[in-house]
Amino acid sequence: MDEFSFINSIKQHTYQQSSVVKGIGDDAAVFRQSSQDIVIAKDMFVEGVHFSRQTMEAYHIGYRALAANLSDLAAMGATPAFYLVAIAIPDNWSSLELDQIYQGMKVLGKKYKMDLIGGDTVSSSELTVSVTVIGYVGSGGARYRNSAQDGDIVFVTGTLGDSQAGFHILNNPGNYKNEAYFIKRHRMPTARIEFVKALKDCTRLSLNDISDGIASEATEIAEDSDVHIHLYEEQIPVSKLFTQFPPNLQHKWKYFGGEDFELVGTIPKNEWSIVQQAAISTNIRLSQIGYVTAASNVKDRVFLHRRNGTIERLDKKGFNHLRR
Amino acid sequence: MDEFSFINSIKQHTYQQSSVVKGIGDDAAVFRQSSQDIVIAKDMFVEGVHFSRQTMEAYHIGYRALAANLSDLAAMGATPAFYLVAIAIPDNWSSLELDQIYQGMKVLGKKYKMDLIGGDTVSSSELTVSVTVIGYVGSGGARYRNSAQDGDIVFVTGTLGDSQAGFHILNNPGNYKNEAYFIKRHRMPTARIEFVKALKDCTRLSLNDISDGIASEATEIAEDSDVHIHLYEEQIPVSKLFTQFPPNLQHKWKYFGGEDFELVGTIPKNEWSIVQQAAISTNIRLSQIGYVTAASNVKDRVFLHRRNGTIERLDKKGFNHLRR
């Protein structure tokens, strides 16, 4: 396999999106969009930092890399349309594994009718995947972090901490209940694309996807909206067998673990029923976990009301690259 | 410096493009484009493969990474609008160097009124930069590789082989003439954006940028257009002091070296004067280097007419990643 035949092997022969003008096969791709806004996000995923061959098979690396980007589109209220993949591949990855990385992305591409329209393929000493995703949203309809207001309900989709639990199981082999569930949540997270589509009638909605832990993501909403957010420990949703893990790990994973790719959002009370209906129609778990208050200072942003009645400040403590 | 303060440090406070709706600071960026086609390209640039600290300073790494992507936009006939940067950074790069990488991109961003609207920042053991660029082109106006026809003139901008000569000088210190010129051509290539803009009245034009060597790029045009391309050795443009290098290296760098980021194109004879005028108005060197003939077979694509009268087939022999 060489670079050119590899590019041929991943090239789509037909495109699902009618807005594509030119896909893979020239210096760049071309598309056309006159009625909607264009949403674009880009991520990077590095062997040894984000994953290892012990925790991910090739298929999962591709799946997760695209899913993480789809989650960014979901958090903007956008519908996926295209993706581009730049990949740096070491010698010790086989052609088959390389193919499986792309298969992991293709299955999501097919699910959401996304087209692979470009990218780059280079050699390296550690596997690095960078995905760029493009989606569409009605003109002016993107959902930002800056829309929370005093009195809003704070909600979250799904359950929190599962991805880190799966990662823990992979790195600490033992006798766990429901291993497969947690491992799947780590390797194959689900972006909440359909749920967000069902929220289109909300007039004001802030959204953020949980890539760095809810403490960090809720803080971003609170900062950008200049509000306080109050969360209730007893309302933070966890999966059925999450309590099998030590309490200190549960706490860490739930609030600071991240990579669950669930959504945290805020909504005015009078539109809460739209969100509830969206959860029912798309068959996902939805939890009211707190409320928004006006900001009385700019230092404290998110408060956790513990089961024991104490109130703690929740700080941004998610994974922070570059910390030296 | 941590990830979040770093992102703040690179964030633009104002945007130059009126089509930007949301830049850096949410889950994704948003822009709006109703009258033109959108062109997107993505590259990846790896320490130890594409560059080393011996051959590039931090500033050049950023400059060259964005310039290479701009060259793809030029080869599509597009005007740059946005860029996104995903970067994986090892511990042994300082905050200052990191800042200089972005400075190298910013200077080009300013030159072309491009906005940095997103990306990702992660840690790693080798520096990897992936740039995504977005540009605009009049609806249906993108320039592809498939437009060459029998009788067209083949042209190239600038001079070929200089980047590889610069790379050679950096890796083989010695007593060369005009070192600074060759090194600059390697570290700070110029995408031919203005020249391509001046070609807007051409009715039929194929374009490809020379990232992998003219043998490879001309072959791509010949294959996609199903034609033969004839090139004349004596017409291939080289810079004044290029002849100081050994003839075998000159040959290799000119035809197979790449990374000059010049443009090779084909144009009908009756529109050659538009191309000549564009070169004059944008002050770049332009050379007619050959012509296009109808394809008589699909195996041979590009022929080099040597000074000694012989004709050789020029194969794709540029740098090929993944070759195992």
XYZ file of C-alpha atoms in Angstrom:
648
model
C 0.000 0.000 0.000
C 1.246 3.490 -0.798
C -0.256 6.892 -0.082
C -2.016 7.220 -3.425
C -3.603 3.791 -3.472
C -4.619 4.285 0.136
C -6.408 7.528 -0.740
C -8.154 5.679 -3.548
C -9.247 2.986 -1.123
C -10.972 5.445 1.217
C -12.517 7.622 -1.497
C -16.307 7.559 -1.689
C -17.636 6.848 -5.158
C -20.949 8.539 -4.544
C -21.850 11.374 -2.212
C -24.890 11.523 0.025
C -24.962 15.295 0.485
C -26.462 17.220 -2.424
C -24.408 20.286 -1.453
C -21.105 18.628 -2.367
C -19.658 20.024 -5.600
C -16.286 18.224 -5.526
C -15.225 15.571 -3.021
C -11.856 13.843 -2.689
C -9.629 13.967 -5.764
C -8.408 17.518 -6.296
C -6.431 20.040 -4.250
C -9.446 20.745 -2.055
C -13.129 19.918 -1.741
C -15.949 22.240 -2.788
C -19.478 22.570 -1.442
C -22.352 25.037 -1.748
C -24.693 26.286 0.938
C -26.991 29.238 0.428
C -29.765 28.865 2.959
C -28.132 27.623 6.158
C -25.203 28.584 8.355
C -22.100 26.407 8.205
C -20.698 24.983 11.440
C -17.125 23.672 11.596
C -15.120 21.963 14.337
C -11.724 20.293 14.441
C -10.190 17.875 16.922
C -6.912 16.001 17.367
C -6.489 12.577 18.888
C -3.018 11.232 19.771
C -1.816 7.701 20.557
C -0.372 7.536 24.041
C -2.289 10.634 25.148
C -5.924 10.024 24.221
C -5.763 6.291 23.720
C -3.478 3.298 23.503
C -3.659 0.011 21.674
C -4.548 -1.540 25.023
C -7.686 0.560 25.344
C -8.784 0.958 21.741
C -8.859 -1.215 18.666
C -8.289 0.497 15.335
C -12.006 0.557 14.582
C -12.738 2.362 17.858
C -10.067 4.976 17.238
C -11.829 6.027 14.052
C -15.288 5.741 15.558
C -14.415 7.764 18.630
C -12.494 10.447 16.733
C -15.486 11.174 14.516
C -18.022 10.767 17.354
C -16.193 13.384 19.434
C -16.429 15.858 16.577
C -20.074 15.004 15.956
C -20.674 15.823 19.589
C -19.355 19.340 18.942
C -21.828 19.697 16.078
C -24.637 18.448 18.353
C -23.680 21.037 20.967
C -24.090 23.717 18.297
C -27.489 22.409 17.211
C -26.091 21.472 13.801
C -26.823 18.586 11.441
C -23.658 16.809 10.209
C -22.780 17.051 6.523
C -19.062 16.421 5.878
C -15.825 15.319 7.467
C -12.146 15.520 6.586
C -9.469 13.303 8.125
C -5.757 13.997 8.492
C -3.885 10.985 9.807
C -0.238 10.430 10.710
C 0.574 6.726 10.751
C 3.585 4.893 12.174
C 5.132 1.920 10.381
C 3.925 -0.534 12.990
C 0.267 -0.068 12.074
C -0.842 -2.481 9.362
C -2.876 -1.633 6.279
C -5.703 -3.616 7.784
C -5.684 -1.584 10.982
C -5.554 1.612 8.965
C -8.544 0.444 6.997
C -10.369 -0.322 10.235
C -9.768 3.192 11.546
C -11.598 4.496 8.489
C -14.291 1.822 8.837
C -14.993 3.152 12.319
C -15.616 6.556 10.835
C -17.530 5.280 7.820
C -20.174 3.597 9.939
C -20.933 6.941 11.580
C -20.704 8.729 8.249
C -23.343 6.412 6.892
C -25.574 6.775 9.948
C -25.622 10.560 9.652
C -25.374 10.753 5.832
C -21.996 12.490 6.069
C -19.481 12.497 3.241
C -15.711 12.184 3.632
C -14.485 15.009 1.374
C -10.799 15.397 2.116
C -7.798 15.218 4.360
C -4.195 14.162 4.400
C -2.214 10.980 4.991
C 1.338 11.149 6.280
C 3.819 8.947 8.127
C 4.928 9.525 11.720
C 6.182 7.726 14.788
C 2.914 7.942 16.745
C -0.611 7.619 15.445
C -2.344 10.994 15.302
C -5.818 11.560 13.882
C -7.302 14.983 13.266
C -10.928 15.167 12.162
C -12.637 18.280 10.799
C -16.452 18.138 10.710
C -18.848 20.436 8.922
C -22.536 20.702 9.637
C -25.467 22.926 8.799
C -27.838 24.839 11.029
C -30.734 27.154 10.125
C -29.555 30.731 9.612
C -28.932 32.286 13.033
C -29.987 29.049 14.743
C -26.687 27.849 16.252
C -26.816 27.076 19.987
C -24.164 28.845 22.032
C -22.923 28.678 25.596
C -23.878 32.257 26.278
C -27.669 31.916 26.415
C -28.274 30.841 30.021
C -30.366 33.192 32.195
C -31.512 33.457 35.779
C -34.234 30.893 36.483
C -33.331 28.449 33.684
C -33.407 24.726 34.249
C -30.062 22.924 33.865
C -30.309 19.511 32.233
C -28.032 16.733 31.059
C -28.525 13.819 28.669
C -27.624 10.187 29.424
C -25.416 9.217 32.368
C -22.083 10.661 33.446
C -18.796 8.976 34.294
C -19.308 5.842 32.198
C -16.514 6.549 29.736
C -13.932 6.942 32.485
C -15.269 3.807 34.169
C -14.729 1.933 30.903
C -11.224 3.354 30.624
C -10.534 2.248 34.209
C -11.718 -1.293 33.484
C -9.490 -1.481 30.399
C -6.462 -0.352 32.376
C -7.191 -2.295 35.573
C -8.412 -5.754 34.626
C -10.599 -7.204 37.345
C -13.958 -8.583 38.179
C -16.482 -5.918 37.204
C -20.184 -6.067 36.539
C -21.386 -4.985 33.125
C -17.870 -4.506 31.741
C -19.018 -4.497 28.125
C -21.381 -1.585 28.720
C -18.737 0.663 30.267
C -16.103 -0.255 27.701
C -18.503 0.491 24.866
C -19.328 3.871 26.395
C -15.598 4.644 26.348
C -14.831 3.352 22.881
C -18.011 4.177 21.024
C -19.655 7.265 22.494
C -22.874 8.528 20.947
C -23.208 12.153 19.870
C -26.710 13.450 20.667
C -27.467 14.540 17.112
C -31.109 13.402 16.926
C -31.975 14.857 20.328
C -30.647 18.269 19.322
C -32.604 18.192 16.082
C -35.746 17.662 18.139
C -34.956 20.856 20.102
C -35.338 23.099 17.076
C -38.409 24.892 18.461
C -36.642 26.066 21.621
C -36.394 29.857 21.461
C -33.470 30.117 23.873
C -31.165 27.252 24.714
C -27.554 26.995 25.759
C -25.702 23.777 25.003
C -22.263 22.337 25.649
C -21.023 18.810 25.084
C -19.284 16.976 27.908
C -15.824 16.278 26.610
C -13.920 17.570 29.665
C -16.302 16.751 32.536
C -19.501 18.519 33.549
C -17.670 20.759 36.029
C -15.675 22.256 33.203
C -18.549 22.387 30.692
C -21.049 23.922 33.117
C -18.419 26.497 34.068
C -18.054 27.446 30.413
C -21.797 28.051 30.134
C -21.822 30.019 33.398
C -18.846 32.147 32.324
C -20.097 32.843 28.813
C -23.609 33.625 30.073
C -22.337 35.466 33.178
C -24.540 33.487 35.559
C -24.182 30.996 38.401
C -25.106 27.356 37.914
C -26.281 25.171 40.802
C -26.059 21.406 40.439
C -27.543 18.797 42.812
C -25.438 15.741 43.538
C -28.469 13.528 44.012
C -29.772 14.460 40.557
C -26.580 13.762 38.579
C -27.493 10.709 36.494
C -25.295 7.629 36.647
C -25.792 4.221 35.114
C -27.138 1.324 37.141
C -23.878 -0.372 38.047
C -21.771 2.763 38.354
C -21.910 2.465 42.146
C -19.706 -0.655 42.027
C -16.651 1.631 41.783
C -14.961 3.320 44.768
C -16.799 6.514 45.794
C -13.784 8.759 45.199
C -13.492 7.486 41.620
C -17.217 7.867 41.060
C -16.971 11.467 42.169
C -13.951 12.184 39.972
C -15.399 10.533 36.882
C -18.862 12.080 37.197
C -17.748 15.670 37.572
C -14.288 15.825 36.056
C -13.922 12.738 33.893
C -15.373 13.778 30.615
C -15.445 11.972 27.279
C -19.042 10.897 27.863
C -20.079 13.208 25.024
C -23.427 13.814 26.642
C -24.911 17.308 26.502
C -25.390 19.788 29.307
C -27.771 22.658 28.626
C -30.000 25.323 30.095
C -33.566 26.140 29.100
C -36.273 28.540 30.327
C -38.854 26.767 32.496
C -41.660 27.397 30.034
C -39.784 25.450 27.338
C -38.739 22.527 29.537
C -41.555 20.449 28.065
C -40.006 20.748 24.584
C -36.782 19.265 25.933
C -38.673 16.499 27.734
C -40.596 15.695 24.560
C -37.347 15.623 22.544
C -35.873 13.107 24.989
C -38.949 10.882 24.729
C -39.104 11.028 20.940
C -35.399 10.216 20.569
C -35.402 7.678 23.367
C -32.669 9.141 25.526
C -32.444 9.652 29.257
C -32.870 13.263 30.344
C -32.258 14.659 33.835
C -32.952 18.012 35.390
C -29.801 18.495 37.464
C -30.055 22.079 38.708
C -30.887 25.681 37.931
C -29.354 28.979 36.906
C -29.143 32.100 39.075
C -27.972 35.617 38.315
C -24.254 36.094 38.943
C -23.368 37.846 42.189
C -19.628 37.597 41.534
C -17.372 36.541 38.693
C -15.119 34.151 40.606
C -17.546 31.431 41.604
C -19.445 29.939 38.710
C -20.732 26.460 39.487
C -21.939 25.159 42.853
C -22.496 21.550 43.776
C -25.174 20.901 46.396
C -23.971 17.709 48.085
C -26.232 15.022 49.482
C -25.072 15.946 52.969
C -26.392 19.493 52.557
C -23.077 21.262 52.031
C -22.483 23.433 48.995
C -19.118 23.283 47.201
C -17.671 25.278 44.378
C -17.083 23.038 41.332
C -13.971 24.127 39.494
C -12.791 23.416 35.970
C -10.661 20.376 36.642
C -11.092 18.385 33.461
C -8.118 17.144 31.520
C -5.945 20.096 30.647
C -3.340 19.677 27.942
C -0.186 21.794 28.045
C -0.195 22.040 31.840
C 3.488 22.318 32.694
C 0.603 28.202 30.493
C -2.320 25.778 30.373
C -4.570 24.780 27.506
C -7.303 27.299 28.279
C -5.050 30.325 28.697
C -3.208 29.272 25.563
C -6.454 29.238 23.579
C -7.208 32.696 24.952
C -3.803 33.910 23.847
C -4.353 32.877 20.218
C -7.982 33.993 19.988
C -8.649 36.888 17.636
C -10.591 39.728 19.225
C -11.988 40.993 15.953
C -12.683 39.145 12.724
C -11.810 40.378 9.264
C -14.290 38.242 7.333
C -17.847 39.550 7.355
C -19.152 36.003 6.814
C -18.009 34.837 10.267
C -20.924 34.363 12.668
C -19.020 32.806 15.585
C -15.260 32.397 15.812
C -13.228 30.687 18.545
C -14.992 30.258 21.889
C -17.771 27.696 21.551
C -17.963 24.051 20.515
C -17.516 24.972 16.865
C -17.276 28.004 14.579
C -20.119 29.277 12.406
C -20.029 31.140 9.118
C -22.496 32.081 6.405
C -22.015 32.015 2.655
C -24.885 32.351 0.238
C -23.381 33.545 -3.023
C -20.113 31.664 -3.436
C -18.889 28.074 -3.302
C -16.922 26.998 -0.264
C -13.511 25.358 -0.755
C -11.898 23.364 2.048
C -8.515 21.639 2.372
C -6.688 19.994 5.231
C -3.033 19.093 5.731
C -0.872 17.489 8.393
C 2.735 18.369 9.140
C 4.855 16.160 11.447
C 8.153 16.813 13.226
C 10.812 14.392 12.059
C 8.948 13.703 8.808
C 8.214 17.091 7.253
C 10.654 19.185 9.236
C 13.077 19.156 12.147
C 14.251 21.790 14.549
C 17.465 21.870 12.541
C 15.668 22.938 9.375
C 12.807 25.040 10.725
C 12.369 27.527 13.511
C 8.999 27.598 15.255
C 7.875 30.623 13.245
C 8.601 28.814 9.957
C 6.677 25.724 11.013
C 3.536 27.806 11.400
C 4.200 29.864 8.311
C 4.875 26.886 6.098
C 1.937 24.831 7.419
C -0.532 27.560 6.529
C 1.245 28.466 3.266
C 0.980 24.848 2.069
C -2.762 24.907 2.658
C -3.125 28.308 1.008
C -1.410 26.800 -1.997
C -4.215 24.235 -2.212
C -6.756 27.064 -2.201
C -4.780 28.858 -4.934
C -4.801 25.676 -7.025
C -8.604 25.684 -6.748
C -8.886 29.342 -7.768
C -10.226 30.219 -4.313
C -9.768 33.284 -2.115
C -8.775 32.413 1.486
C -11.254 33.179 4.273
C -10.636 31.036 7.392
C -8.265 28.570 8.990
C -8.420 26.106 11.885
C -5.350 24.674 13.599
C -5.026 21.421 15.529
C -1.663 21.091 17.196
C -0.080 18.326 19.279
C 2.788 19.688 21.339
C 5.542 17.838 23.211
C 6.780 19.035 26.585
C 10.109 20.126 25.188
C 8.597 22.956 23.160
C 8.427 26.196 25.130
C 5.452 28.531 25.367
C 7.478 31.043 23.386
C 8.070 28.587 20.552
C 4.404 27.671 20.575
C 3.508 31.315 20.307
C 5.920 31.698 17.401
C 4.290 28.836 15.517
C 1.015 30.778 15.670
C 2.818 34.039 14.799
C 4.025 32.390 11.602
C 0.417 31.657 10.703
C -0.918 35.019 11.863
C 1.311 36.960 9.507
C -0.184 35.064 6.559
C -3.664 35.338 8.061
C -3.259 39.086 8.135
C -1.867 39.247 4.614
C -4.867 37.394 3.191
C -7.481 38.725 5.651
C -8.066 35.207 6.989
C -9.545 34.538 10.416
C -8.473 31.764 12.774
C -11.837 30.301 13.812
C -11.073 27.055 15.595
C -8.967 24.011 16.248
C -7.600 21.918 19.056
C -4.555 21.906 21.322
C -3.276 18.648 22.781
C -0.066 17.229 24.186
C 2.045 14.576 22.426
C 5.594 13.325 22.079
C 6.218 14.808 18.619
C 5.052 18.116 17.252
C 2.198 17.661 14.779
C 0.294 20.497 13.137
C -2.865 20.040 11.114
C -4.295 23.075 9.335
C -7.748 23.248 7.755
C -8.301 26.161 5.360
C -11.544 27.471 3.928
C -11.842 29.755 0.948
C -14.492 31.089 -1.390
C -14.805 30.890 -5.152
C -17.542 32.175 -7.459
C -20.329 29.618 -7.843
C -19.114 26.898 -10.233
C -15.780 28.676 -10.641
C -13.394 26.244 -8.920
C -10.359 25.198 -11.005
C -9.908 21.453 -11.292
C -7.240 19.132 -12.636
C -9.579 17.639 -15.206
C -9.846 20.563 -17.621
C -6.770 20.078 -19.824
C -7.380 19.470 -23.532
C -5.399 18.675 -26.646
C -3.471 21.748 -27.798
C -3.386 23.551 -24.427
C -0.277 25.367 -23.279
C 1.318 24.015 -20.084
C 2.727 26.692 -17.785
C 4.343 26.984 -14.394
C 4.833 29.891 -12.005
C 8.139 30.833 -10.362
C 11.134 28.498 -10.330
C 11.325 24.806 -9.413
C 13.618 22.919 -7.071
C 14.489 25.851 -4.784
C 12.775 24.437 -1.701
C 14.718 21.187 -1.904
C 17.920 23.131 -2.514
C 17.226 25.081 0.676
C 16.557 21.870 2.553
C 19.833 20.443 1.235
C 21.768 23.511 2.391
C 20.233 23.256 5.870
C 21.188 19.595 6.154
C 24.594 19.829 4.487
C 26.319 22.976 5.720
C 28.839 24.216 3.200
C 29.893 27.087 1.051
C 26.884 27.923 -1.113
C 25.991 31.035 -3.063
C 22.731 32.765 -2.175
C 22.017 30.494 0.799
C 19.450 32.843 2.300
C 17.328 32.790 -0.855
C 17.110 28.991 -1.028
C 16.500 28.605 2.700
C 13.704 31.155 2.585
C 12.105 29.327 -0.340
C 12.078 26.197 1.816
C 10.863 27.761 5.041
C 8.522 30.436 3.759
C 6.971 29.393 0.457
C 4.506 31.735 -1.235
C 1.087 30.506 -2.294
C 0.103 32.060 -5.624
C -3.161 33.530 -4.383
C -2.997 36.902 -6.169
C -1.975 35.339 -9.478
C -4.945 32.965 -9.417
C -7.327 35.820 -8.650
C -6.066 37.557 -11.790
C -7.010 34.459 -13.838
C -10.717 34.809 -13.129
C -11.586 35.558 -16.777
C -10.101 32.298 -18.090
C -12.958 30.178 -19.423
C -11.103 26.867 -19.107
C -8.067 26.346 -16.910
C -6.636 23.372 -15.068
C -4.470 24.042 -12.033
C -2.435 21.995 -9.572
C -0.022 23.191 -6.915
C 3.445 21.700 -6.770
C 3.649 20.059 -3.389
C 5.021 16.712 -4.587
C 7.137 17.696 -7.593
C 6.020 18.686 -11.075
C 6.292 15.094 -12.387
C 3.624 14.021 -9.925
C 1.438 17.110 -10.296
C 1.511 17.124 -14.117
C 0.650 13.417 -14.050
C -2.406 14.165 -11.925
C -3.624 16.727 -14.464
C -2.922 14.319 -17.356
C -4.731 11.451 -15.621
C -7.754 13.472 -14.526
C -8.066 15.120 -17.951
C -7.161 11.917 -19.836
C -4.465 13.597 -21.939
C -0.698 13.480 -22.435
C 1.503 16.293 -21.209
C 4.824 17.128 -22.877
C 7.395 19.116 -20.923
C 10.651 20.610 -22.264
C 13.691 20.371 -20.050
C 15.171 23.580 -21.420
C 12.007 25.505 -20.518
C 11.713 24.340 -16.889
C 12.444 27.512 -14.908
C 15.166 27.468 -12.259
C 16.586 30.276 -10.189
C 19.854 31.974 -11.126
C 22.219 30.091 -8.825
C 20.425 26.739 -8.946
C 23.148 25.426 -11.286
C 25.720 25.504 -8.440
C 24.338 22.133 -7.251
C 25.351 18.729 -8.734
C 23.373 17.976 -11.943
C 21.792 14.794 -10.521
C 20.421 16.755 -7.553
C 19.187 19.539 -9.794
C 17.299 16.978 -11.859
C 15.805 15.295 -8.804
C 14.746 18.521 -7.104
C 13.266 20.131 -10.228
C 11.047 17.235 -11.242
C 10.464 15.234 -8.080
C 11.387 17.512 -5.195
C 8.210 19.372 -4.542
C 7.329 21.766 -1.769
C 7.929 24.756 -4.022
C 4.191 25.485 -3.909
C 4.304 26.951 -7.373
C 1.397 26.269 -9.734
C 1.360 24.126 -12.857
C -1.574 24.649 -15.192
C -2.914 24.255 -18.694
C -4.744 26.873 -20.743
C -6.115 27.079 -24.296
C -3.786 29.027 -26.625
C -6.330 31.774 -27.187
C -6.374 32.557 -23.457
C -2.617 32.422 -22.909
C -2.486 36.227 -22.998
C -4.768 36.371 -19.899
C -2.271 34.224 -18.004
C 0.656 36.327 -19.225
C -1.145 39.495 -18.163
C -1.912 37.993 -14.727
C 1.775 37.216 -14.230
C 2.757 40.770 -15.149
C 0.117 42.389 -12.945
C 1.057 40.240 -9.933
C 4.791 40.433 -10.632
C 5.544 36.719 -10.781
C 7.661 34.737 -13.179
C 5.662 32.677 -15.678
C 7.037 30.038 -18.041
C 5.490 28.111 -20.875
C 6.990 24.661 -20.310
C 5.138 22.423 -22.745
C 1.842 21.450 -24.317
C -1.012 18.982 -24.061
C -1.846 16.273 -26.590
C -4.753 13.852 -26.821
C -4.101 10.587 -24.962
C -3.102 7.644 -27.136
C -2.752 5.298 -24.154
C -3.486 5.389 -20.419
C -0.104 4.205 -19.155
C 2.149 7.022 -20.239
C 1.037 10.414 -19.059
C 3.886 12.896 -18.947
C 6.877 13.073 -21.297
C 10.053 15.010 -20.739
C 11.834 16.241 -23.845
C 15.481 16.361 -22.756
C 18.033 18.879 -23.990
C 19.845 16.081 -25.812
C 16.768 15.344 -27.925
C 15.633 12.169 -26.145
C 12.116 11.822 -24.774
C 11.572 10.168 -21.380
C 8.478 9.227 -19.497
C 8.215 11.255 -16.260
C 6.713 9.152 -13.519
C 5.093 10.145 -10.249
C 8.104 9.924 -7.995
C 7.410 12.653 -5.462
C 7.486 11.955 -1.755
C 5.066 9.134 -0.984
C 4.000 8.567 2.593
C 3.018 5.060 3.726
C 5.320 3.362 1.237
C 6.312 0.163 3.024
